[in-house]
PDB file of C-alpha atoms in Angstrom:
ATOM      1  CA  MET O   1       2.484 -10.980 106.075  1.00 41.00           C
ATOM      2  CA  ARG O   2       4.019  -8.285 103.880  1.00 41.00           C
ATOM      3  CA  LEU O   3       4.023  -5.889 106.824  1.00 35.00           C
ATOM      4  CA  ARG O   4       5.729  -8.464 109.052  1.00 43.00           C
ATOM      5  CA  ALA O   5       8.286  -9.237 106.314  1.00 39.00           C
ATOM      6  CA  ALA O   6       8.978  -5.559 105.771  1.00 38.00           C
ATOM      7  CA  LEU O   7       9.318  -4.996 109.521  1.00 34.00           C
ATOM      8  CA  ALA O   8      11.683  -7.973 109.829  1.00 38.00           C
ATOM      9  CA  SER O   9      13.833  -6.636 106.970  1.00 36.00           C
ATOM     10  CA  PHE O  10      13.899  -3.194 108.622  1.00 33.00           C
ATOM     11  CA  LEU O  11      14.985  -4.669 111.957  1.00 34.00           C
ATOM     12  CA  LEU O  12      17.714  -6.717 110.267  1.00 36.00           C
ATOM     13  CA  LEU O  13      18.941  -3.567 108.522  1.00 34.00           C
ATOM     14  CA  ILE O  14      19.128  -1.723 111.848  1.00 35.00           C
ATOM     15  CA  ALA O  15      20.889  -4.642 113.523  1.00 37.00           C
ATOM     16  CA  ALA O  16      23.509  -5.023 110.771  1.00 35.00           C
ATOM     17  CA  PRO O  17      26.794  -3.289 111.646  1.00 38.00           C
ATOM     18  CA  ALA O  18      27.724  -0.307 109.472  1.00 39.00           C
ATOM     19  CA  LEU O  19      30.797  -0.672 107.285  1.00 43.00           C
ATOM     20  CA  ALA O  20      33.711   1.039 109.007  1.00 55.00           C
ATOM     21  CA  ALA O  21      35.303   3.860 107.014  1.00 83.00           C
ATOM     22  CA  THR O  22      38.950   3.373 106.062  1.00 89.00           C
ATOM     23  CA  PRO O  23      41.061   5.222 108.676  1.00 89.00           C
ATOM     24  CA  ARG O  24      42.695   8.443 107.507  1.00 88.00           C
ATOM     25  CA  TYR O  25      45.800  10.131 108.836  1.00 83.00           C
ATOM     26  CA  SER O  26      47.883  13.277 108.350  1.00 79.00           C
ATOM     27  CA  VAL O  27      51.568  14.222 108.466  1.00 74.00           C
ATOM     28  CA  GLN O  28      53.741  16.962 109.907  1.00 71.00           C
ATOM     29  CA  ILE O  29      57.036  18.351 108.554  1.00 71.00           C
ATOM     30  CA  VAL O  30      59.943  18.090 110.987  1.00 71.00           C
ATOM     31  CA  LYS O  31      63.122  18.650 108.926  1.00 71.00           C
ATOM     32  CA  THR O  32      64.410  19.381 105.413  1.00 73.00           C
ATOM     33  CA  TYR O  33      67.459  18.213 103.425  1.00 76.00           C
ATOM     34  CA  PRO O  34      68.929  19.584 100.164  1.00 81.00           C
ATOM     35  CA  HIS O  35      68.173  17.779  96.923  1.00 82.00           C
ATOM     36  CA  ASP O  36      69.111  18.202  93.273  1.00 84.00           C
ATOM     37  CA  PRO O  37      66.258  20.158  91.626  1.00 82.00           C
ATOM     38  CA  ALA O  38      67.127  18.663  88.233  1.00 84.00           C
ATOM     39  CA  ALA O  39      66.576  15.099  89.423  1.00 87.00           C
ATOM     40  CA  PHE O  40      63.261  13.683  88.197  1.00 88.00           C
ATOM     41  CA  THR O  41      63.141  11.154  91.027  1.00 88.00           C
ATOM     42  CA  GLU O  42      61.163   7.974  90.379  1.00 90.00           C
ATOM     43  CA  GLY O  43      62.625   5.533  92.915  1.00 89.00           C
ATOM     44  CA  LEU O  44      64.372   6.031  96.239  1.00 87.00           C
ATOM     45  CA  PHE O  45      65.682   4.035  99.173  1.00 88.00           C
ATOM     46  CA  TYR O  46      68.015   4.678 102.115  1.00 86.00           C
ATOM     47  CA  LEU O  47      70.685   2.135 103.014  1.00 86.00           C
ATOM     48  CA  ASN O  48      73.955   2.247 104.976  1.00 84.00           C
ATOM     49  CA  ASP O  49      73.784   6.011 105.560  1.00 82.00           C
ATOM     50  CA  SER O  50      73.272   6.810 101.862  1.00 86.00           C
ATOM     51  CA  LEU O  51      70.313   7.650  99.698  1.00 88.00           C
ATOM     52  CA  TYR O  52      69.981   5.635  96.478  1.00 93.00           C
ATOM     53  CA  GLU O  53      67.955   7.269  93.748  1.00 92.00           C
ATOM     54  CA  SER O  54      66.576   6.359  90.334  1.00 93.00           C
ATOM     55  CA  THR O  55      65.530   9.170  88.000  1.00 91.00           C
ATOM     56  CA  GLY O  56      63.296   9.287  84.950  1.00 90.00           C
ATOM     57  CA  ARG O  57      63.065  10.993  81.546  1.00 90.00           C
ATOM     58  CA  ASN O  58      64.759   9.587  78.489  1.00 92.00           C
ATOM     59  CA  GLY O  59      68.362  10.732  78.303  1.00 92.00           C
ATOM     60  CA  GLN O  60      68.247  11.944  81.918  1.00 92.00           C
ATOM     61  CA  SER O  61      67.759   8.637  83.725  1.00 94.00           C
ATOM     62  CA  TRP O  62      70.410   7.429  86.133  1.00 93.00           C
ATOM     63  CA  ILE O  63      71.024   5.381  89.248  1.00 96.00           C
ATOM     64  CA  ARG O  64      73.035   7.176  91.884  1.00 94.00           C
ATOM     65  CA  GLN O  65      74.166   7.131  95.479  1.00 94.00           C
ATOM     66  CA  VAL O  66      73.608  10.454  97.249  1.00 91.00           C
ATOM     67  CA  ASP O  67      74.934  12.004 100.430  1.00 90.00           C
ATOM     68  CA  LEU O  68      71.815  12.871 102.436  1.00 85.00           C
ATOM     69  CA  ALA O  69      73.321  15.808 104.327  1.00 85.00           C
ATOM     70  CA  THR O  70      74.555  17.667 101.238  1.00 87.00           C
ATOM     71  CA  GLY O  71      72.399  16.263  98.448  1.00 87.00           C
ATOM     72  CA  LYS O  72      75.578  15.676  96.410  1.00 90.00           C
ATOM     73  CA  PRO O  73      75.928  12.511  94.290  1.00 92.00           C
ATOM     74  CA  LEU O  74      78.644  10.161  95.525  1.00 94.00           C
ATOM     75  CA  ARG O  75      78.418   7.799  92.527  1.00 94.00           C
ATOM     76  CA  GLN O  76      76.258   7.788  89.445  1.00 94.00           C
ATOM     77  CA  VAL O  77      75.643   5.628  86.384  1.00 95.00           C
ATOM     78  CA  SER O  78      73.516   6.607  83.400  1.00 95.00           C
ATOM     79  CA  ILE O  79      70.746   4.458  81.949  1.00 95.00           C
ATOM     80  CA  ASP O  80      70.645   4.182  78.160  1.00 95.00           C
ATOM     81  CA  LYS O  81      68.675   7.077  76.655  1.00 95.00           C
ATOM     82  CA  ARG O  82      66.182   4.603  75.179  1.00 96.00           C
ATOM     83  CA  TYR O  83      64.825   4.036  78.673  1.00 96.00           C
ATOM     84  CA  PHE O  84      62.834   6.106  81.157  1.00 96.00           C
ATOM     85  CA  GLY O  85      64.021   5.080  84.626  1.00 95.00           C
ATOM     86  CA  GLU O  86      61.471   4.115  87.268  1.00 94.00           C
ATOM     87  CA  GLY O  87      61.325   2.272  90.622  1.00 94.00           C
ATOM     88  CA  VAL O  88      64.385   0.869  92.363  1.00 95.00           C
ATOM     89  CA  ALA O  89      65.011  -1.512  95.288  1.00 95.00           C
ATOM     90  CA  PRO O  90      67.973  -3.232  96.965  1.00 95.00           C
ATOM     91  CA  TRP O  91      68.337  -7.002  97.069  1.00 95.00           C
ATOM     92  CA  LYS O  92      71.293  -8.790  98.722  1.00 94.00           C
ATOM     93  CA  GLY O  93      74.115  -6.594  97.476  1.00 94.00           C
ATOM     94  CA  ARG O  94      72.400  -5.697  94.236  1.00 96.00           C
ATOM     95  CA  ILE O  95      70.100  -2.933  93.059  1.00 96.00           C
ATOM     96  CA  VAL O  96      67.132  -3.791  90.851  1.00 97.00           C
ATOM     97  CA  SER O  97      65.569  -1.044  88.740  1.00 97.00           C
ATOM     98  CA  LEU O  98      62.615  -0.732  86.379  1.00 97.00           C
ATOM     99  CA  THR O  99      61.892   1.304  83.274  1.00 96.00           C
ATOM    100  CA  TRP O 100      58.552   2.810  82.397  1.00 96.00           C
ATOM    101  CA  ARG O 101      57.213   1.513  79.082  1.00 96.00           C
ATOM    102  CA  SER O 102      60.089  -0.565  77.713  1.00 95.00           C
ATOM    103  CA  GLY O 103      59.394  -3.780  79.619  1.00 96.00           C
ATOM    104  CA  VAL O 104      63.086  -3.892  80.557  1.00 97.00           C
ATOM    105  CA  GLY O 105      64.636  -3.925  84.013  1.00 97.00           C
ATOM    106  CA  PHE O 106      68.246  -3.794  85.174  1.00 97.00           C
ATOM    107  CA  VAL O 107      70.289  -5.376  87.954  1.00 97.00           C
ATOM    108  CA  TRP O 108      73.282  -3.375  89.238  1.00 97.00           C
ATOM    109  CA  SER O 109      76.075  -4.029  91.693  1.00 96.00           C
ATOM    110  CA  GLN O 110      75.344  -2.017  94.815  1.00 94.00           C
ATOM    111  CA  ALA O 111      79.066  -1.722  95.569  1.00 93.00           C
ATOM    112  CA  THR O 112      80.118  -0.379  92.159  1.00 94.00           C
ATOM    113  CA  LEU O 113      76.859   0.523  90.324  1.00 95.00           C
ATOM    114  CA  LYS O 114      78.079  -1.589  87.413  1.00 96.00           C
ATOM    115  CA  PRO O 115      75.335  -3.292  85.362  1.00 96.00           C
ATOM    116  CA  LEU O 116      75.070  -7.037  85.940  1.00 97.00           C
ATOM    117  CA  ARG O 117      72.097  -8.162  83.854  1.00 96.00           C
ATOM    118  CA  THR O 118      68.793  -7.171  82.290  1.00 97.00           C
ATOM    119  CA  PHE O 119      65.371  -8.790  82.596  1.00 97.00           C
ATOM    120  CA  HIS O 120      61.994  -8.376  80.966  1.00 97.00           C
ATOM    121  CA  TYR O 121      58.403  -8.048  82.156  1.00 96.00           C
ATOM    122  CA  ARG O 122      54.986  -7.395  80.686  1.00 94.00           C
ATOM    123  CA  GLY O 123      53.252  -4.070  81.096  1.00 94.00           C
ATOM    124  CA  GLU O 124      54.728  -0.899  82.511  1.00 96.00           C
ATOM    125  CA  GLY O 125      57.220  -0.550  85.341  1.00 96.00           C
ATOM    126  CA  TRP O 126      56.364   1.911  88.128  1.00 95.00           C
ATOM    127  CA  GLY O 127      57.295   1.251  91.767  1.00 95.00           C
ATOM    128  CA  LEU O 128      59.551  -1.383  93.297  1.00 95.00           C
ATOM    129  CA  THR O 129      60.292  -2.600  96.825  1.00 95.00           C
ATOM    130  CA  ALA O 130      61.097  -5.896  98.558  1.00 95.00           C
ATOM    131  CA  ASP O 131      60.115  -8.022 101.530  1.00 95.00           C
ATOM    132  CA  ALA O 132      62.228 -10.881 102.887  1.00 94.00           C
ATOM    133  CA  ARG O 133      61.296 -13.209 100.021  1.00 96.00           C
ATOM    134  CA  HIS O 134      60.206 -11.187  96.994  1.00 97.00           C
ATOM    135  CA  LEU O 135      60.702  -8.075  94.983  1.00 97.00           C
ATOM    136  CA  ILE O 136      57.343  -6.302  94.786  1.00 97.00           C
ATOM    137  CA  MET O 137      56.377  -4.293  91.725  1.00 97.00           C
ATOM    138  CA  SER O 138      53.605  -1.935  90.640  1.00 96.00           C
ATOM    139  CA  ASP O 139      52.633  -1.128  87.055  1.00 96.00           C
ATOM    140  CA  GLY O 140      50.222   1.819  87.389  1.00 95.00           C
ATOM    141  CA  THR O 141      47.136  -0.375  87.661  1.00 96.00           C
ATOM    142  CA  ALA O 142      45.484  -1.858  90.758  1.00 97.00           C
ATOM    143  CA  THR O 143      47.707  -4.945  90.412  1.00 98.00           C
ATOM    144  CA  ILE O 144      50.824  -5.507  92.515  1.00 98.00           C
ATOM    145  CA  LYS O 145      53.205  -8.271  91.445  1.00 98.00           C
ATOM    146  CA  PHE O 146      55.457 -10.352  93.694  1.00 98.00           C
ATOM    147  CA  LEU O 147      58.624 -11.362  91.822  1.00 98.00           C
ATOM    148  CA  ASP O 148      61.027 -14.210  92.442  1.00 97.00           C
ATOM    149  CA  PRO O 149      64.288 -12.298  93.162  1.00 96.00           C
ATOM    150  CA  VAL O 150      66.365 -14.846  91.208  1.00 96.00           C
ATOM    151  CA  THR O 151      64.291 -15.314  88.044  1.00 97.00           C
ATOM    152  CA  LEU O 152      62.614 -11.897  88.343  1.00 97.00           C
ATOM    153  CA  LYS O 153      59.368 -13.483  87.183  1.00 97.00           C
ATOM    154  CA  ALA O 154      56.005 -12.831  88.847  1.00 97.00           C
ATOM    155  CA  VAL O 155      54.971 -15.622  91.213  1.00 97.00           C
ATOM    156  CA  ARG O 156      51.742 -14.086  92.484  1.00 97.00           C
ATOM    157  CA  THR O 157      49.665 -10.910  92.283  1.00 98.00           C
ATOM    158  CA  ILE O 158      47.189  -8.994  94.412  1.00 98.00           C
ATOM    159  CA  THR O 159      44.559  -6.434  93.463  1.00 98.00           C
ATOM    160  CA  VAL O 160      44.529  -3.288  95.575  1.00 97.00           C
ATOM    161  CA  THR O 161      41.036  -2.344  96.767  1.00 96.00           C
ATOM    162  CA  LEU O 162      39.745   0.632  98.728  1.00 94.00           C
ATOM    163  CA  ASP O 163      36.299   0.267 100.300  1.00 91.00           C
ATOM    164  CA  GLY O 164      35.654  -2.754  98.109  1.00 92.00           C
ATOM    165  CA  GLN O 165      36.618  -1.114  94.802  1.00 94.00           C
ATOM    166  CA  PRO O 166      39.850  -1.546  92.801  1.00 96.00           C
ATOM    167  CA  LEU O 167      42.302   1.297  93.374  1.00 95.00           C
ATOM    168  CA  ASP O 168      44.511   1.858  90.348  1.00 94.00           C
ATOM    169  CA  GLN O 169      47.422   4.257  89.728  1.00 94.00           C
ATOM    170  CA  ILE O 170      49.411   2.453  92.425  1.00 94.00           C
ATOM    171  CA  ASN O 171      52.860   3.966  92.073  1.00 92.00           C
ATOM    172  CA  GLU O 172      55.953   3.894  94.301  1.00 90.00           C
ATOM    173  CA  LEU O 173      55.964   1.132  96.907  1.00 91.00           C
ATOM    174  CA  GLU O 174      57.688   0.527 100.208  1.00 90.00           C
ATOM    175  CA  TRP O 175      57.662  -2.449 102.567  1.00 90.00           C
ATOM    176  CA  VAL O 176      57.200  -1.331 106.186  1.00 87.00           C
ATOM    177  CA  LYS O 177      56.908  -3.825 109.049  1.00 86.00           C
ATOM    178  CA  GLY O 178      54.948  -6.396 107.099  1.00 92.00           C
ATOM    179  CA  GLU O 179      52.777  -4.003 105.118  1.00 93.00           C
ATOM    180  CA  LEU O 180      52.967  -2.184 101.809  1.00 94.00           C
ATOM    181  CA  ILE O 181      52.926   1.587 101.624  1.00 91.00           C
ATOM    182  CA  ALA O 182      52.107   3.088  98.225  1.00 92.00           C
ATOM    183  CA  ASN O 183      51.485   6.503  96.855  1.00 88.00           C
ATOM    184  CA  VAL O 184      48.562   6.829  94.458  1.00 90.00           C
ATOM    185  CA  TRP O 185      49.492   8.794  91.353  1.00 89.00           C
ATOM    186  CA  ARG O 186      47.471  11.911  90.557  1.00 85.00           C
ATOM    187  CA  THR O 187      46.439  12.166  94.200  1.00 85.00           C
ATOM    188  CA  ARG O 188      48.059  13.504  97.343  1.00 82.00           C
ATOM    189  CA  GLN O 189      47.597  10.330  99.307  1.00 86.00           C
ATOM    190  CA  LEU O 190      49.468   7.280 100.540  1.00 88.00           C
ATOM    191  CA  ALA O 191      47.760   3.917 100.912  1.00 93.00           C
ATOM    192  CA  ARG O 192      48.532   1.309 103.573  1.00 93.00           C
ATOM    193  CA  ILE O 193      47.996  -2.075 101.895  1.00 96.00           C
ATOM    194  CA  ALA O 194      47.608  -5.571 103.362  1.00 97.00           C
ATOM    195  CA  PRO O 195      50.058  -7.668 101.282  1.00 97.00           C
ATOM    196  CA  LYS O 196      48.011 -10.879 101.373  1.00 96.00           C
ATOM    197  CA  THR O 197      44.669  -9.397 100.327  1.00 97.00           C
ATOM    198  CA  GLY O 198      45.420  -6.039  98.686  1.00 97.00           C
ATOM    199  CA  VAL O 199      42.914  -4.308 100.966  1.00 97.00           C
ATOM    200  CA  VAL O 200      43.746  -0.690 101.808  1.00 95.00           C
ATOM    201  CA  THR O 201      43.703  -0.489 105.605  1.00 94.00           C
ATOM    202  CA  GLY O 202      44.552   3.207 105.938  1.00 92.00           C
ATOM    203  CA  VAL O 203      44.984   6.377 103.875  1.00 90.00           C
ATOM    204  CA  VAL O 204      47.470   9.172 104.605  1.00 86.00           C
ATOM    205  CA  ASP O 205      46.315  12.587 103.401  1.00 84.00           C
ATOM    206  CA  LEU O 206      49.095  14.962 102.367  1.00 79.00           C
ATOM    207  CA  TYR O 207      46.993  17.997 101.517  1.00 75.00           C
ATOM    208  CA  ASN O 208      48.245  19.973 104.500  1.00 68.00           C
ATOM    209  CA  LEU O 209      51.880  19.902 103.364  1.00 66.00           C
ATOM    210  CA  PRO O 210      52.808  23.272 101.846  1.00 59.00           C
ATOM    211  CA  GLU O 211      55.436  21.681  99.584  1.00 50.00           C
ATOM    212  CA  ILE O 212      52.719  19.955  97.605  1.00 43.00           C
ATOM    213  CA  ALA O 213      49.986  22.573  97.890  1.00 40.00           C
ATOM    214  CA  SER O 214      48.888  23.744  94.452  1.00 39.00           C
ATOM    215  CA  PRO O 215      46.504  26.479  93.270  1.00 37.00           C
ATOM    216  CA  SER O 216      45.418  24.148  90.482  1.00 34.00           C
ATOM    217  CA  PRO O 217      43.761  20.812  91.316  1.00 36.00           C
ATOM    218  CA  VAL O 218      45.007  19.355  88.022  1.00 33.00           C
ATOM    219  CA  ALA O 219      48.645  20.459  88.116  1.00 33.00           C
ATOM    220  CA  PRO O 220      50.596  17.179  87.857  1.00 34.00           C
ATOM    221  CA  VAL O 221      53.928  18.721  88.890  1.00 36.00           C
ATOM    222  CA  LYS O 222      52.606  19.091  92.422  1.00 42.00           C
ATOM    223  CA  GLU O 223      51.779  15.448  93.028  1.00 49.00           C
ATOM    224  CA  PRO O 224      53.778  12.971  95.129  1.00 51.00           C
ATOM    225  CA  ASN O 225      55.627  10.433  93.044  1.00 51.00           C
ATOM    226  CA  ALA O 226      57.446   8.212  95.536  1.00 46.00           C
ATOM    227  CA  SER O 227      57.145   6.940  99.082  1.00 46.00           C
ATOM    228  CA  PRO O 228      60.452   5.476 100.254  1.00 44.00           C
ATOM    229  CA  TRP O 229      61.285   4.666 103.867  1.00 44.00           C
ATOM    230  CA  TRP O 230      64.508   3.966 105.689  1.00 38.00           C
ATOM    231  CA  SER O 231      65.766   2.648 108.973  1.00 34.00           C
ATOM    232  CA  ARG O 232      69.198   2.314 110.549  1.00 30.00           C
ATOM    233  CA  ALA O 233      70.244  -0.732 112.523  1.00 28.00           C
ATOM    234  CA  ARG O 234      71.467   1.302 115.464  1.00 26.00           C
ATOM    235  CA  HIS O 235      68.176   3.155 115.793  1.00 28.00           C
ATOM    236  CA  ALA O 236      64.734   1.787 116.568  1.00 29.00           C
ATOM    237  CA  ASP O 237      62.902   4.513 114.673  1.00 33.00           C
ATOM    238  CA  ARG O 238      62.132   5.156 111.045  1.00 37.00           C
ATOM    239  CA  ARG O 239      62.576   8.568 109.497  1.00 40.00           C
ATOM    240  CA  PRO O 240      61.157  10.604 106.638  1.00 41.00           C
ATOM    241  CA  PHE O 241      61.866  12.213 103.316  1.00 46.00           C
ATOM    242  CA  LEU O 242      59.459  14.356 101.338  1.00 43.00           C
ATOM    243  CA  MET O 243      61.194  15.092  98.038  1.00 43.00           C
ATOM    244  CA  ALA O 244      60.025  18.544  97.044  1.00 40.00           C
ATOM    245  CA  ARG O 245      61.689  20.444  94.200  1.00 37.00           C
ATOM    246  CA  ASN O 246      65.195  21.217  95.462  1.00 41.00           C
ATOM    247  CA  ARG O 247      65.004  19.800  98.946  1.00 43.00           C
ATOM    248  CA  ILE O 248      64.111  16.684 100.866  1.00 44.00           C
ATOM    249  CA  THR O 249      61.616  17.348 103.626  1.00 44.00           C
ATOM    250  CA  SER O 250      61.269  15.113 106.654  1.00 41.00           C
ATOM    251  CA  ALA O 251      57.654  14.382 107.546  1.00 41.00           C
ATOM    252  CA  LEU O 252      56.522  12.853 110.821  1.00 33.00           C
ATOM    253  CA  ARG O 253      54.046  10.019 110.251  1.00 36.00           C
ATOM    254  CA  ARG O 254      51.448   9.977 113.010  1.00 38.00           C
ATOM    255  CA  TRP O 255      49.209   7.522 111.286  1.00 36.00           C
ATOM    256  CA  PHE O 256      51.126   4.476 112.494  1.00 37.00           C
ATOM    257  CA  GLU O 257      50.615   5.431 116.104  1.00 36.00           C
ATOM    258  CA  ASN O 258      48.643   2.771 117.928  1.00 35.00           C
ATOM    259  CA  GLN O 259      49.150   0.498 114.914  1.00 37.00           C
ATOM    260  CA  GLY O 260      52.110  -1.423 116.283  1.00 35.00           C
ATOM    261  CA  PHE O 261      54.645   0.848 114.600  1.00 33.00           C
ATOM    262  CA  VAL O 262      57.161   3.108 116.293  1.00 29.00           C
ATOM    263  CA  GLU O 263      55.892   6.584 117.084  1.00 27.00           C
ATOM    264  CA  THR O 264      58.506   8.301 114.950  1.00 28.00           C
ATOM    265  CA  ALA O 265      57.544   6.522 111.735  1.00 30.00           C
ATOM    266  CA  VAL O 266      57.994   8.858 108.794  1.00 33.00           C
ATOM    267  CA  ALA O 267      57.396   8.957 105.068  1.00 35.00           C
ATOM    268  CA  ALA O 268      59.349  10.021 102.031  1.00 37.00           C
ATOM    269  CA  LEU O 269      57.718  11.375  98.925  1.00 34.00           C
ATOM    270  CA  GLN O 270      58.872  13.076  95.823  1.00 32.00           C
ATOM    271  CA  VAL O 271      57.096  16.043  94.305  1.00 31.00           C
ATOM    272  CA  SER O 272      58.116  15.993  90.685  1.00 29.00           C
TER     273      SER O 272
END
């Protein structure tokens, strides 16, 4: 009986399908743009032919509109020196920005960069993006919060998991064709996240990019810190930015090929 039971268990083990490994992808540099080397970029998005950027460090945090071709600021507003600027996202003519450990966020006019209001949240503020209904926020843990864009209060959360385990240090976020893209702090990877479940459905490895290669595996200044995307209404493609020291590097994203995304999908990261 024991032999038959053991044999049956063995056969069931053989018959059970193996867990599929999370798909992994790589990138390729295709173009570079100039960028202010003094900018400690924390948030970034591209809209109406301009780059909008949020920087960090107390006393050096600002929100600004930047000309992509030259890297020159077109408009800029400083954030009070009490605050360390973090993620930023557009929402219906306004710009919403986070701060790191203060629990305070700001709403700005996109047209003038004038402050409109403040809001408060629990925990830290890291990355910020938006879908059609919510602002979406990370706080450095495995939790992603979906915010009501009017009240700026969390209405639901998801826990990001990779191969069944929570994946924390979720940093800058971007919404791309119904999915979340996030960079994972202290790694050189991007995660593709299902917004309903939090499951990581793909990982982009950035180790082959020379701009973020480092002789030291623990050097934090060589790690990606943002993953913004952009698209233009008159083009069907999406294009890249890899923010690396004093330049913005375009990176071709192959990993969306055969995933229902356009072939020229590209990523934007900051190396701070």
